[in-house]
């Protein structure tokens, strides 16, 4: 029987002990380690007895981010190997569910027993708990002199980065946005900062319910600030993208602060990694936009634009039932997620935009993305943060805190847009915008195009839900694939056939705007059972 360190991963993750499965072959390790003790005999004590084992423990946290379980053992990219992108897209209106595979998420027919919601919750808390186990383990290892204090802080910083990433994903699915109440005192999610790995710890967390959204965001910023202070600026090879860095922590802070509505904070953080003038090469990490929009997807390990991605490989991926290439691509891929006519036909997406010619295709029935290309082995990395997002985060924050069309905000927008919109007559100048709201709308439109198929649409719908000007009012109505024909897709036409909009909108005040806490959790935790989202 395996000990608790490698226990069955299907445990109630906000309450009981998830596994810290440490893969000796995990691909993000930068060297092979020979260890004569079988990996399934390691305990939490022995896992931190040597520097090599501590490194493997850290790799195990990344593994939890990439390949959490689904339905008791299958790997479908939960939570961040593919699932966060697919679920984020299916909650929005710009990507189209082709078959029944994502119908529950796409049509908002979920309940507390829905598998996708349940396993997103459980694998996110599994990742969080593994991060907390490592934090405690490396701190103790440093005290014993097994690793240096500096190395322990680096491991802790990586773990706190991933812990923040996971908690924020929970917040955008299971809680109302920051601006739902004036002081963000409404229910967030349980923010776990200690390892739940003993009976006493289990009982301890049972009496603590959901933190408020404000408390959750305060803890997010605290974790990311620690990560920023203790992570390296860069790493060797593909690890500069697949392992946390200082730039990744700062970039994630700009996202979190944008959700909070702290626009001054977004600008302050963004200015750390955005140069004062074009081409806006980052002084930290040397991030920069690639010359064409397809480069970050054609060369994951070597491009300059990816800030943080989850690594997949031919031997370790989400498979045909979860992999990004399998879901988003045309034959031989499954082709279950197409581009919706809602965004494809949008007039603000110019017909000659290079993102149409370089990043889309069709099968004679619908249009699809080509961002994810390796349908044979599903080795495409899951892009969680690109430099273009940081530029647009800061552009929006500047536009929201200035009057008129601020020159720097326009320049940041154009840096992202003009590599794809190459016709000069179609490019923006300050004169293109009569008001700052016009500029903000252009930035929001650009986000929908630039991050199409990267799971960011739901995140924007969520954070803008209470915005007095730019809210969608909830989840917009969606196109039903069965009501479409190939001619339904008409680039930049500005119209969508009303007969195709058969998936009804979900108003913001509707209980379905947020996911329910899963039945497995509320059955195990009476405090959280009493804090279930209303309506479920």
Short mmCIF file of C-alpha atoms in Angstrom, two decimals:
data_model
loop_
_atom_site.label_atom_id
_atom_site.label_comp_id
_atom_site.label_asym_id
_atom_site.label_seq_id
_atom_site.Cartn_x
_atom_site.Cartn_y
_atom_site.Cartn_z
CA UNK A 1 0.00 0.00 0.00
CA UNK A 2 1.33 3.45 -0.89
CA UNK A 3 1.89 5.84 1.97
CA UNK A 4 0.00 9.13 2.30
CA UNK A 5 2.63 11.00 0.28
CA UNK A 6 1.59 9.04 -2.79
CA UNK A 7 -1.98 8.34 -1.76
CA UNK A 8 -4.97 8.06 -4.06
CA UNK A 9 -5.43 11.52 -5.56
CA UNK A 10 -9.24 11.34 -5.48
CA UNK A 11 -9.68 12.83 -2.02
CA UNK A 12 -11.74 15.83 -1.06
CA UNK A 13 -9.13 18.41 -1.73
CA UNK A 14 -10.10 21.41 0.36
CA UNK A 15 -10.64 19.16 3.34
CA UNK A 16 -8.47 16.06 3.18
CA UNK A 17 -5.04 15.05 2.02
CA UNK A 18 -4.33 15.14 -1.71
CA UNK A 19 -1.29 13.32 -3.01
CA UNK A 20 2.07 14.87 -3.73
CA UNK A 21 2.86 12.54 -6.62
CA UNK A 22 6.46 13.18 -7.56
CA UNK A 23 7.31 11.97 -11.04
CA UNK A 24 10.94 11.00 -11.42
CA UNK A 25 10.61 11.45 -15.16
CA UNK A 26 8.79 14.79 -15.08
CA UNK A 27 9.94 16.78 -18.07
CA UNK A 28 10.50 20.12 -16.36
CA UNK A 29 13.39 18.76 -14.29
CA UNK A 30 16.61 20.07 -15.76
CA UNK A 31 18.66 16.98 -14.92
CA UNK A 32 18.17 13.31 -14.31
CA UNK A 33 18.44 12.06 -10.76
CA UNK A 34 19.39 8.53 -9.73
CA UNK A 35 17.69 7.61 -6.47
CA UNK A 36 17.85 4.04 -5.25
CA UNK A 37 14.78 4.39 -3.04
CA UNK A 38 11.65 3.62 -5.10
CA UNK A 39 9.65 6.76 -5.74
CA UNK A 40 6.45 5.22 -4.43
CA UNK A 41 8.12 4.60 -1.06
CA UNK A 42 9.04 8.22 -0.39
CA UNK A 43 7.28 9.92 2.49
CA UNK A 44 6.92 13.61 3.14
CA UNK A 45 9.90 13.31 5.46
CA UNK A 46 12.19 11.46 3.05
CA UNK A 47 11.16 13.59 0.07
CA UNK A 48 13.23 16.48 1.42
CA UNK A 49 16.27 14.53 2.65
CA UNK A 50 18.49 15.51 -0.29
CA UNK A 51 18.69 18.47 -2.69
CA UNK A 52 17.80 16.14 -5.57
CA UNK A 53 14.64 14.93 -3.87
CA UNK A 54 13.65 18.49 -3.02
CA UNK A 55 13.98 19.32 -6.72
CA UNK A 56 11.75 16.36 -7.58
CA UNK A 57 9.21 17.53 -5.03
CA UNK A 58 9.10 20.91 -6.75
CA UNK A 59 8.68 19.19 -10.10
CA UNK A 60 5.75 17.32 -8.60
CA UNK A 61 3.91 20.60 -8.01
CA UNK A 62 4.26 21.52 -11.69
CA UNK A 63 3.09 18.02 -12.56
CA UNK A 64 -0.03 18.64 -10.48
CA UNK A 65 -0.67 21.80 -12.50
CA UNK A 66 -0.31 19.91 -15.78
CA UNK A 67 -1.91 16.52 -15.25
CA UNK A 68 -4.40 16.32 -12.46
CA UNK A 69 -6.80 13.39 -12.45
CA UNK A 70 -10.22 13.21 -14.07
CA UNK A 71 -12.88 10.63 -13.24
CA UNK A 72 -10.63 8.76 -10.89
CA UNK A 73 -7.43 8.54 -12.88
CA UNK A 74 -7.71 9.71 -16.48
CA UNK A 75 -5.57 12.71 -17.38
CA UNK A 76 -7.37 15.44 -19.31
CA UNK A 77 -5.14 18.38 -18.58
CA UNK A 78 -6.69 19.43 -15.29
CA UNK A 79 -6.28 22.05 -14.14
CA UNK A 80 -3.77 23.97 -16.30
CA UNK A 81 -2.46 21.45 -18.82
CA UNK A 82 -5.39 22.20 -21.11
CA UNK A 83 -8.60 22.23 -19.06
CA UNK A 84 -8.41 25.82 -17.79
CA UNK A 85 -8.20 27.05 -21.38
CA UNK A 86 -10.98 24.82 -22.67
CA UNK A 87 -13.32 25.59 -19.78
CA UNK A 88 -12.56 29.32 -20.02
CA UNK A 89 -13.40 29.30 -23.72
CA UNK A 90 -16.56 27.26 -23.31
CA UNK A 91 -17.88 29.61 -20.64
CA UNK A 92 -17.60 32.50 -23.11
CA UNK A 93 -19.21 33.12 -26.49
CA UNK A 94 -16.25 33.47 -28.87
CA UNK A 95 -15.43 29.78 -29.21
CA UNK A 96 -18.09 27.32 -30.36
CA UNK A 97 -18.98 23.92 -28.93
CA UNK A 98 -19.36 21.61 -31.92
CA UNK A 99 -20.63 18.41 -30.28
CA UNK A 100 -21.86 17.31 -26.86
CA UNK A 101 -18.41 17.14 -25.28
CA UNK A 102 -18.53 20.61 -23.70
CA UNK A 103 -22.30 21.04 -23.78
CA UNK A 104 -22.74 21.34 -20.02
CA UNK A 105 -20.22 24.17 -19.70
CA UNK A 106 -21.25 25.84 -22.97
CA UNK A 107 -24.96 25.82 -22.16
CA UNK A 108 -24.58 26.56 -18.41
CA UNK A 109 -26.53 23.45 -17.47
CA UNK A 110 -24.11 22.42 -14.74
CA UNK A 111 -24.98 21.50 -11.19
CA UNK A 112 -23.04 20.53 -8.07
CA UNK A 113 -22.40 17.05 -9.50
CA UNK A 114 -21.04 18.15 -12.91
CA UNK A 115 -17.69 16.47 -13.51
CA UNK A 116 -15.88 19.38 -15.18
CA UNK A 117 -16.63 21.73 -12.28
CA UNK A 118 -15.88 19.11 -9.66
CA UNK A 119 -12.50 18.12 -11.06
CA UNK A 120 -11.46 21.69 -11.69
CA UNK A 121 -12.08 22.41 -8.00
CA UNK A 122 -10.42 19.23 -6.78
CA UNK A 123 -7.33 19.41 -8.97
CA UNK A 124 -6.81 23.10 -8.20
CA UNK A 125 -6.89 22.35 -4.48
CA UNK A 126 -4.67 19.34 -5.10
CA UNK A 127 -2.14 21.68 -6.70
CA UNK A 128 -2.49 24.14 -3.82
CA UNK A 129 -1.94 21.47 -1.20
CA UNK A 130 1.12 20.09 -2.97
CA UNK A 131 2.53 23.59 -3.12
CA UNK A 132 1.94 23.98 0.61
CA UNK A 133 3.57 20.61 1.36
CA UNK A 134 6.66 21.70 -0.57
CA UNK A 135 6.79 25.08 1.17
CA UNK A 136 6.84 23.42 4.57
CA UNK A 137 9.21 20.71 3.39
CA UNK A 138 11.86 23.00 1.93
CA UNK A 139 11.71 25.34 4.90
CA UNK A 140 12.46 22.38 7.18
CA UNK A 141 15.16 21.14 4.80
CA UNK A 142 16.87 24.52 4.93
CA UNK A 143 16.74 24.48 8.72
CA UNK A 144 18.46 21.07 8.69
CA UNK A 145 21.09 22.30 6.21
CA UNK A 146 19.96 19.96 3.42
CA UNK A 147 19.49 22.88 1.04
CA UNK A 148 20.51 26.51 1.33
CA UNK A 149 18.13 29.15 2.63
CA UNK A 150 18.30 30.81 -0.78
CA UNK A 151 17.28 27.61 -2.58
CA UNK A 152 14.44 27.08 -0.13
CA UNK A 153 13.16 30.58 -0.86
CA UNK A 154 13.28 29.90 -4.60
CA UNK A 155 11.24 26.71 -4.18
CA UNK A 156 8.83 28.54 -1.89
CA UNK A 157 8.51 31.35 -4.43
CA UNK A 158 7.67 28.87 -7.20
CA UNK A 159 5.12 27.17 -4.97
CA UNK A 160 3.53 30.47 -3.97
CA UNK A 161 3.33 31.53 -7.62
CA UNK A 162 1.47 28.32 -8.49
CA UNK A 163 -0.65 28.64 -5.36
CA UNK A 164 -1.72 32.13 -6.43
CA UNK A 165 -2.40 31.00 -9.99
CA UNK A 166 -4.65 28.21 -8.71
CA UNK A 167 -6.56 30.35 -6.22
CA UNK A 168 -7.24 32.99 -8.85
CA UNK A 169 -8.61 30.35 -11.22
CA UNK A 170 -10.93 29.21 -8.43
CA UNK A 171 -12.10 32.78 -7.85
CA UNK A 172 -13.07 33.43 -11.47
CA UNK A 173 -15.17 30.26 -11.61
CA UNK A 174 -16.65 29.83 -8.13
CA UNK A 175 -17.00 33.40 -6.81
CA UNK A 176 -18.51 36.67 -7.98
CA UNK A 177 -16.03 39.29 -9.24
CA UNK A 178 -14.23 41.75 -7.00
CA UNK A 179 -16.61 44.61 -7.80
CA UNK A 180 -19.73 42.60 -6.90
CA UNK A 181 -19.82 44.53 -3.62
CA UNK A 182 -18.25 47.86 -2.81
CA UNK A 183 -15.80 46.37 -0.30
CA UNK A 184 -15.42 42.88 -1.86
CA UNK A 185 -16.73 41.37 1.37
CA UNK A 186 -18.71 38.68 -0.46
CA UNK A 187 -17.76 35.02 -0.47
CA UNK A 188 -14.57 34.05 -2.28
CA UNK A 189 -12.94 30.64 -1.91
CA UNK A 190 -11.00 28.98 0.92
CA UNK A 191 -7.45 30.32 0.59
CA UNK A 192 -5.21 27.50 1.79
CA UNK A 193 -1.72 28.41 3.01
CA UNK A 194 -0.86 25.33 5.08
CA UNK A 195 -0.40 21.72 4.07
CA UNK A 196 -3.46 19.62 4.87
CA UNK A 197 -1.53 16.44 5.60
CA UNK A 198 -2.43 15.28 9.09
CA UNK A 199 -5.71 14.41 10.81
CA UNK A 200 -5.32 17.53 12.95
CA UNK A 201 -4.90 19.73 9.87
CA UNK A 202 -7.94 18.13 8.29
CA UNK A 203 -10.06 18.98 11.30
CA UNK A 204 -8.59 22.46 11.38
CA UNK A 205 -9.62 23.35 7.83
CA UNK A 206 -13.11 21.95 8.36
CA UNK A 207 -13.92 24.84 10.68
CA UNK A 208 -12.69 27.46 8.24
CA UNK A 209 -14.93 28.28 5.31
CA UNK A 210 -14.64 30.65 2.38
CA UNK A 211 -12.43 33.71 2.65
CA UNK A 212 -13.99 36.91 1.36
CA UNK A 213 -12.99 38.00 -2.11
CA UNK A 214 -11.00 40.89 -0.62
CA UNK A 215 -9.13 38.55 1.69
CA UNK A 216 -8.43 36.24 -1.23
CA UNK A 217 -7.04 39.04 -3.40
CA UNK A 218 -4.91 40.35 -0.54
CA UNK A 219 -3.40 36.89 -0.18
CA UNK A 220 -2.90 36.60 -3.95
CA UNK A 221 -0.88 39.80 -3.99
CA UNK A 222 1.09 38.71 -0.93
CA UNK A 223 2.01 35.39 -2.58
CA UNK A 224 2.98 37.02 -5.86
CA UNK A 225 5.03 39.74 -4.19
CA UNK A 226 7.03 37.07 -2.36
CA UNK A 227 7.43 35.17 -5.63
CA UNK A 228 8.65 38.28 -7.44
CA UNK A 229 11.26 38.95 -4.76
CA UNK A 230 12.66 35.41 -4.73
CA UNK A 231 12.39 34.02 -8.26
CA UNK A 232 15.18 34.20 -10.87
CA UNK A 233 14.81 36.63 -13.75
CA UNK A 234 15.34 33.89 -16.30
CA UNK A 235 16.09 30.19 -16.65
CA UNK A 236 17.90 28.03 -19.17
CA UNK A 237 16.22 26.62 -22.27
CA UNK A 238 12.52 25.84 -22.18
CA UNK A 239 12.46 26.27 -18.39
CA UNK A 240 12.33 30.03 -18.91
CA UNK A 241 8.73 29.45 -20.02
CA UNK A 242 7.69 26.37 -18.05
CA UNK A 243 9.12 27.28 -14.63
CA UNK A 244 8.10 30.39 -12.71
CA UNK A 245 10.28 33.49 -13.01
CA UNK A 246 10.30 37.00 -11.61
CA UNK A 247 8.68 38.29 -14.80
CA UNK A 248 5.92 35.68 -14.59
CA UNK A 249 5.09 36.77 -11.04
CA UNK A 250 4.90 40.42 -12.09
CA UNK A 251 2.83 39.57 -15.16
CA UNK A 252 0.35 37.58 -13.09
CA UNK A 253 0.11 40.50 -10.68
CA UNK A 254 -1.00 42.76 -13.55
CA UNK A 255 -3.79 40.29 -14.31
CA UNK A 256 -4.89 39.97 -10.69
CA UNK A 257 -4.84 43.74 -10.14
CA UNK A 258 -6.84 44.28 -13.34
CA UNK A 259 -9.50 41.93 -11.94
CA UNK A 260 -9.42 43.88 -8.70
CA UNK A 261 -9.84 47.19 -10.53
CA UNK A 262 -6.59 48.53 -9.11
CA UNK A 263 -5.51 50.26 -12.29
CA UNK A 264 -2.72 52.28 -10.68
CA UNK A 265 -1.32 49.00 -9.39
CA UNK A 266 -1.48 47.45 -12.85
CA UNK A 267 0.54 50.36 -14.25
CA UNK A 268 3.11 50.19 -11.46
CA UNK A 269 3.66 46.46 -11.90
CA UNK A 270 3.55 46.57 -15.69
CA UNK A 271 6.15 49.30 -15.87
CA UNK A 272 8.60 46.92 -14.20
CA UNK A 273 8.61 44.69 -17.28
CA UNK A 274 7.63 47.09 -20.07
CA UNK A 275 10.25 49.46 -21.45
CA UNK A 276 9.39 53.12 -21.84
CA UNK A 277 9.30 53.05 -25.63
CA UNK A 278 8.62 50.68 -28.52
CA UNK A 279 9.39 47.89 -29.24
CA UNK A 280 8.73 47.49 -25.49
CA UNK A 281 11.37 44.85 -24.74
CA UNK A 282 11.19 43.90 -21.08
CA UNK A 283 14.11 44.85 -18.84
CA UNK A 284 13.27 41.74 -16.78
CA UNK A 285 13.33 38.48 -18.70
CA UNK A 286 13.87 40.20 -22.07
CA UNK A 287 10.28 39.49 -23.15
CA UNK A 288 9.17 41.05 -26.39
CA UNK A 289 6.49 40.60 -29.01
CA UNK A 290 7.41 38.32 -31.87
CA UNK A 291 7.25 39.80 -35.36
CA UNK A 292 4.22 37.71 -36.36
CA UNK A 293 1.32 36.43 -34.25
CA UNK A 294 1.87 32.75 -35.02
CA UNK A 295 5.45 32.54 -33.74
CA UNK A 296 4.58 31.91 -30.05
CA UNK A 297 2.60 28.86 -31.14
CA UNK A 298 5.10 27.54 -33.66
CA UNK A 299 8.07 27.61 -31.29
CA UNK A 300 7.04 27.22 -27.67
CA UNK A 301 10.46 26.73 -26.13
CA UNK A 302 12.33 29.43 -28.00
CA UNK A 303 9.99 32.38 -28.53
CA UNK A 304 10.45 35.65 -26.65
CA UNK A 305 6.77 36.33 -26.03
CA UNK A 306 5.67 33.49 -23.78
CA UNK A 307 5.96 34.46 -20.13
CA UNK A 308 4.58 31.29 -18.56
CA UNK A 309 3.20 28.12 -20.10
CA UNK A 310 2.47 24.61 -18.93
CA UNK A 311 4.65 22.09 -20.69
CA UNK A 312 3.12 19.12 -22.49
CA UNK A 313 5.06 16.48 -24.38
CA UNK A 314 4.44 13.50 -26.62
CA UNK A 315 4.61 11.23 -23.56
CA UNK A 316 2.90 13.47 -20.99
CA UNK A 317 -0.17 15.31 -22.22
CA UNK A 318 -3.92 15.62 -21.86
CA UNK A 319 -4.63 13.03 -24.58
CA UNK A 320 -7.25 13.07 -27.30
CA UNK A 321 -10.01 13.65 -24.73
CA UNK A 322 -8.37 16.77 -23.36
CA UNK A 323 -5.41 17.93 -25.42
CA UNK A 324 -5.58 21.41 -26.92
CA UNK A 325 -4.61 20.23 -30.45
CA UNK A 326 -7.13 17.39 -30.27
CA UNK A 327 -9.97 19.67 -29.23
CA UNK A 328 -9.27 22.79 -31.30
CA UNK A 329 -7.84 21.40 -34.53
CA UNK A 330 -9.40 19.99 -37.69
CA UNK A 331 -8.87 16.43 -38.92
CA UNK A 332 -6.98 14.37 -37.83
CA UNK A 333 -7.84 16.21 -34.62
CA UNK A 334 -11.29 15.84 -33.06
CA UNK A 335 -12.35 19.39 -33.94
CA UNK A 336 -14.74 19.82 -31.02
CA UNK A 337 -14.08 23.54 -30.45
CA UNK A 338 -14.51 25.89 -33.42
CA UNK A 339 -14.36 29.66 -33.73
CA UNK A 340 -17.78 31.18 -33.17
CA UNK A 341 -19.26 33.40 -35.89
CA UNK A 342 -19.81 35.92 -33.09
CA UNK A 343 -16.13 36.84 -33.09
CA UNK A 344 -15.26 35.66 -36.59
CA UNK A 345 -17.83 38.02 -38.10
CA UNK A 346 -17.09 40.93 -35.78
CA UNK A 347 -16.45 44.11 -37.74
CA UNK A 348 -13.60 45.11 -35.41
CA UNK A 349 -11.67 42.01 -36.52
CA UNK A 350 -10.39 43.19 -39.89
CA UNK A 351 -10.75 40.78 -42.79
CA UNK A 352 -7.06 41.14 -43.68
CA UNK A 353 -5.81 40.66 -40.11
CA UNK A 354 -2.88 38.21 -40.15
CA UNK A 355 -4.41 36.32 -37.25
CA UNK A 356 -7.02 35.13 -39.73
CA UNK A 357 -4.55 33.94 -42.34
CA UNK A 358 -1.88 32.57 -39.98
CA UNK A 359 -3.95 31.22 -37.10
CA UNK A 360 -7.24 29.97 -38.56
CA UNK A 361 -8.35 27.35 -41.06
CA UNK A 362 -11.57 25.63 -42.07
CA UNK A 363 -12.79 22.15 -42.93
CA UNK A 364 -15.53 23.29 -45.31
CA UNK A 365 -18.05 23.32 -42.48
CA UNK A 366 -16.66 25.71 -39.85
CA UNK A 367 -13.58 27.76 -39.00
CA UNK A 368 -10.99 26.57 -36.49
CA UNK A 369 -7.85 27.84 -34.81
CA UNK A 370 -4.39 26.60 -35.73
CA UNK A 371 -2.68 27.81 -32.56
CA UNK A 372 -2.40 24.21 -31.34
CA UNK A 373 -0.83 22.07 -34.03
CA UNK A 374 0.48 18.73 -32.84
CA UNK A 375 -2.66 16.62 -33.08
CA UNK A 376 -0.52 13.48 -33.42
CA UNK A 377 0.98 13.68 -29.93
CA UNK A 378 -0.73 16.68 -28.24
CA UNK A 379 2.61 18.16 -27.23
CA UNK A 380 1.57 21.82 -27.55
CA UNK A 381 2.27 23.84 -24.42
CA UNK A 382 -0.72 25.43 -22.68
CA UNK A 383 -0.13 29.22 -22.91
CA UNK A 384 -1.14 30.78 -19.59
CA UNK A 385 0.53 34.19 -19.88
CA UNK A 386 1.97 35.97 -22.90
CA UNK A 387 3.71 39.32 -23.01
CA UNK A 388 0.95 40.68 -25.24
CA UNK A 389 -1.43 40.31 -22.30
CA UNK A 390 0.81 42.39 -20.07
CA UNK A 391 0.91 45.14 -22.71
CA UNK A 392 -2.87 45.15 -23.06
CA UNK A 393 -3.39 44.99 -19.28
CA UNK A 394 -1.32 48.15 -18.87
CA UNK A 395 -2.88 49.83 -21.91
CA UNK A 396 -6.34 49.35 -20.41
CA UNK A 397 -5.23 50.52 -16.97
CA UNK A 398 -3.75 53.71 -18.45
CA UNK A 399 -6.87 54.35 -20.53
CA UNK A 400 -9.03 53.98 -17.42
CA UNK A 401 -6.98 56.51 -15.44
CA UNK A 402 -6.49 59.22 -18.08
CA UNK A 403 -8.67 61.49 -20.17
CA UNK A 404 -8.85 61.06 -23.92
CA UNK A 405 -6.61 58.79 -25.94
CA UNK A 406 -3.42 58.56 -23.91
CA UNK A 407 -0.43 58.21 -26.24
CA UNK A 408 1.25 55.40 -24.30
CA UNK A 409 -1.97 53.39 -24.09
CA UNK A 410 -2.43 53.73 -27.86
CA UNK A 411 1.19 52.72 -28.45
CA UNK A 412 0.83 49.60 -26.30
CA UNK A 413 -2.38 48.64 -28.09
CA UNK A 414 -0.76 49.20 -31.46
CA UNK A 415 2.29 47.15 -30.51
CA UNK A 416 0.04 44.11 -30.22
CA UNK A 417 -2.39 44.97 -33.02
CA UNK A 418 -0.16 46.32 -35.76
CA UNK A 419 1.90 43.19 -36.23
CA UNK A 420 -1.35 41.61 -37.45
CA UNK A 421 -3.14 44.65 -38.92
CA UNK A 422 -0.49 45.69 -41.40
CA UNK A 423 -2.60 47.94 -43.64
CA UNK A 424 -1.71 51.47 -42.54
CA UNK A 425 -5.20 52.79 -43.19
CA UNK A 426 -6.59 50.28 -40.67
CA UNK A 427 -4.12 51.12 -37.92
CA UNK A 428 -5.00 53.28 -34.94
CA UNK A 429 -3.73 56.71 -34.03
CA UNK A 430 -4.75 58.89 -31.10
CA UNK A 431 -7.19 60.60 -33.46
CA UNK A 432 -9.03 57.27 -33.86
CA UNK A 433 -10.58 57.69 -30.40
CA UNK A 434 -12.86 60.53 -29.39
CA UNK A 435 -12.89 59.49 -25.73
CA UNK A 436 -10.99 57.26 -23.35
CA UNK A 437 -13.97 54.90 -23.37
CA UNK A 438 -13.55 54.48 -27.12
CA UNK A 439 -9.94 53.49 -26.49
CA UNK A 440 -10.90 51.09 -23.71
CA UNK A 441 -13.43 49.42 -26.02
CA UNK A 442 -10.77 48.99 -28.70
CA UNK A 443 -8.45 47.37 -26.14
CA UNK A 444 -11.19 45.01 -24.99
CA UNK A 445 -11.95 44.12 -28.60
CA UNK A 446 -8.26 43.45 -29.18
CA UNK A 447 -8.15 41.06 -26.24
CA UNK A 448 -10.94 39.00 -27.79
CA UNK A 449 -8.97 38.61 -31.01
CA UNK A 450 -5.46 38.24 -29.59
CA UNK A 451 -6.34 35.64 -26.94
CA UNK A 452 -8.93 33.74 -28.95
CA UNK A 453 -8.74 30.10 -27.96
CA UNK A 454 -6.52 30.78 -24.93
CA UNK A 455 -9.27 30.70 -22.33
CA UNK A 456 -9.16 34.40 -21.50
CA UNK A 457 -12.66 35.36 -22.67
CA UNK A 458 -14.44 34.09 -19.55
CA UNK A 459 -11.93 35.87 -17.36
CA UNK A 460 -12.84 39.19 -19.03
CA UNK A 461 -16.58 38.54 -18.89
CA UNK A 462 -16.20 37.80 -15.19
CA UNK A 463 -14.10 40.83 -14.22
CA UNK A 464 -16.21 43.26 -16.28
CA UNK A 465 -19.56 41.96 -15.07
CA UNK A 466 -20.17 44.97 -12.81
CA UNK A 467 -18.46 47.54 -15.04
CA UNK A 468 -20.92 50.42 -15.63
CA UNK A 469 -19.86 50.81 -19.28
CA UNK A 470 -18.30 47.59 -20.57
CA UNK A 471 -20.27 44.78 -18.91
CA UNK A 472 -21.84 42.11 -21.10
CA UNK A 473 -24.60 41.87 -18.49
CA UNK A 474 -23.72 38.26 -17.81
CA UNK A 475 -22.89 35.39 -20.12
CA UNK A 476 -23.79 36.45 -23.68
CA UNK A 477 -26.05 34.40 -25.92
CA UNK A 478 -24.12 31.80 -27.91
CA UNK A 479 -24.31 30.20 -31.32
CA UNK A 480 -25.64 26.65 -31.55
CA UNK A 481 -23.48 24.70 -34.01
CA UNK A 482 -26.43 22.67 -35.32
CA UNK A 483 -28.05 25.90 -36.52
CA UNK A 484 -25.05 26.98 -38.60
CA UNK A 485 -23.94 26.46 -42.16
CA UNK A 486 -20.54 27.23 -43.64
CA UNK A 487 -21.86 30.55 -44.94
CA UNK A 488 -22.66 31.52 -41.35
CA UNK A 489 -18.99 32.49 -41.06
CA UNK A 490 -18.51 35.80 -42.89
CA UNK A 491 -15.29 37.57 -41.94
CA UNK A 492 -15.74 41.12 -40.59
CA UNK A 493 -19.32 41.26 -41.85
CA UNK A 494 -20.54 42.72 -38.57
CA UNK A 495 -23.60 40.48 -38.46
CA UNK A 496 -24.53 37.12 -36.97
CA UNK A 497 -27.63 35.25 -38.07
CA UNK A 498 -30.05 35.56 -35.16
CA UNK A 499 -31.37 32.08 -35.94
CA UNK A 500 -28.04 30.62 -34.81
CA UNK A 501 -28.11 32.27 -31.35
CA UNK A 502 -29.96 29.43 -29.67
CA UNK A 503 -27.90 29.13 -26.49
CA UNK A 504 -29.64 31.63 -24.23
CA UNK A 505 -27.78 34.37 -22.41
CA UNK A 506 -27.29 34.00 -18.65
CA UNK A 507 -27.89 37.32 -16.85
CA UNK A 508 -25.34 38.33 -14.25
CA UNK A 509 -27.86 38.00 -11.42
CA UNK A 510 -28.64 34.42 -12.46
CA UNK A 511 -27.18 31.83 -10.10
CA UNK A 512 -25.49 30.08 -13.06
CA UNK A 513 -23.05 32.95 -13.55
CA UNK A 514 -20.86 31.20 -10.98
CA UNK A 515 -20.20 27.51 -10.63
CA UNK A 516 -21.50 25.59 -7.61
CA UNK A 517 -19.14 24.22 -5.01
CA UNK A 518 -18.95 20.54 -5.98
CA UNK A 519 -21.07 17.97 -4.18
CA UNK A 520 -17.97 16.03 -3.15
CA UNK A 521 -16.73 19.07 -1.26
CA UNK A 522 -19.95 20.10 0.46
CA UNK A 523 -20.61 16.50 1.51
CA UNK A 524 -17.21 16.39 3.22
CA UNK A 525 -17.17 19.89 4.69
CA UNK A 526 -20.25 21.06 6.61
CA UNK A 527 -18.95 24.64 6.83
CA UNK A 528 -18.65 24.90 3.04
CA UNK A 529 -21.99 23.12 2.64
CA UNK A 530 -23.58 26.06 4.45
CA UNK A 531 -21.71 28.44 2.12
CA UNK A 532 -22.83 26.93 -1.18
CA UNK A 533 -23.40 29.45 -3.94
CA UNK A 534 -27.08 30.47 -3.93
CA UNK A 535 -29.35 28.60 -6.32
CA UNK A 536 -27.58 25.24 -6.15
#
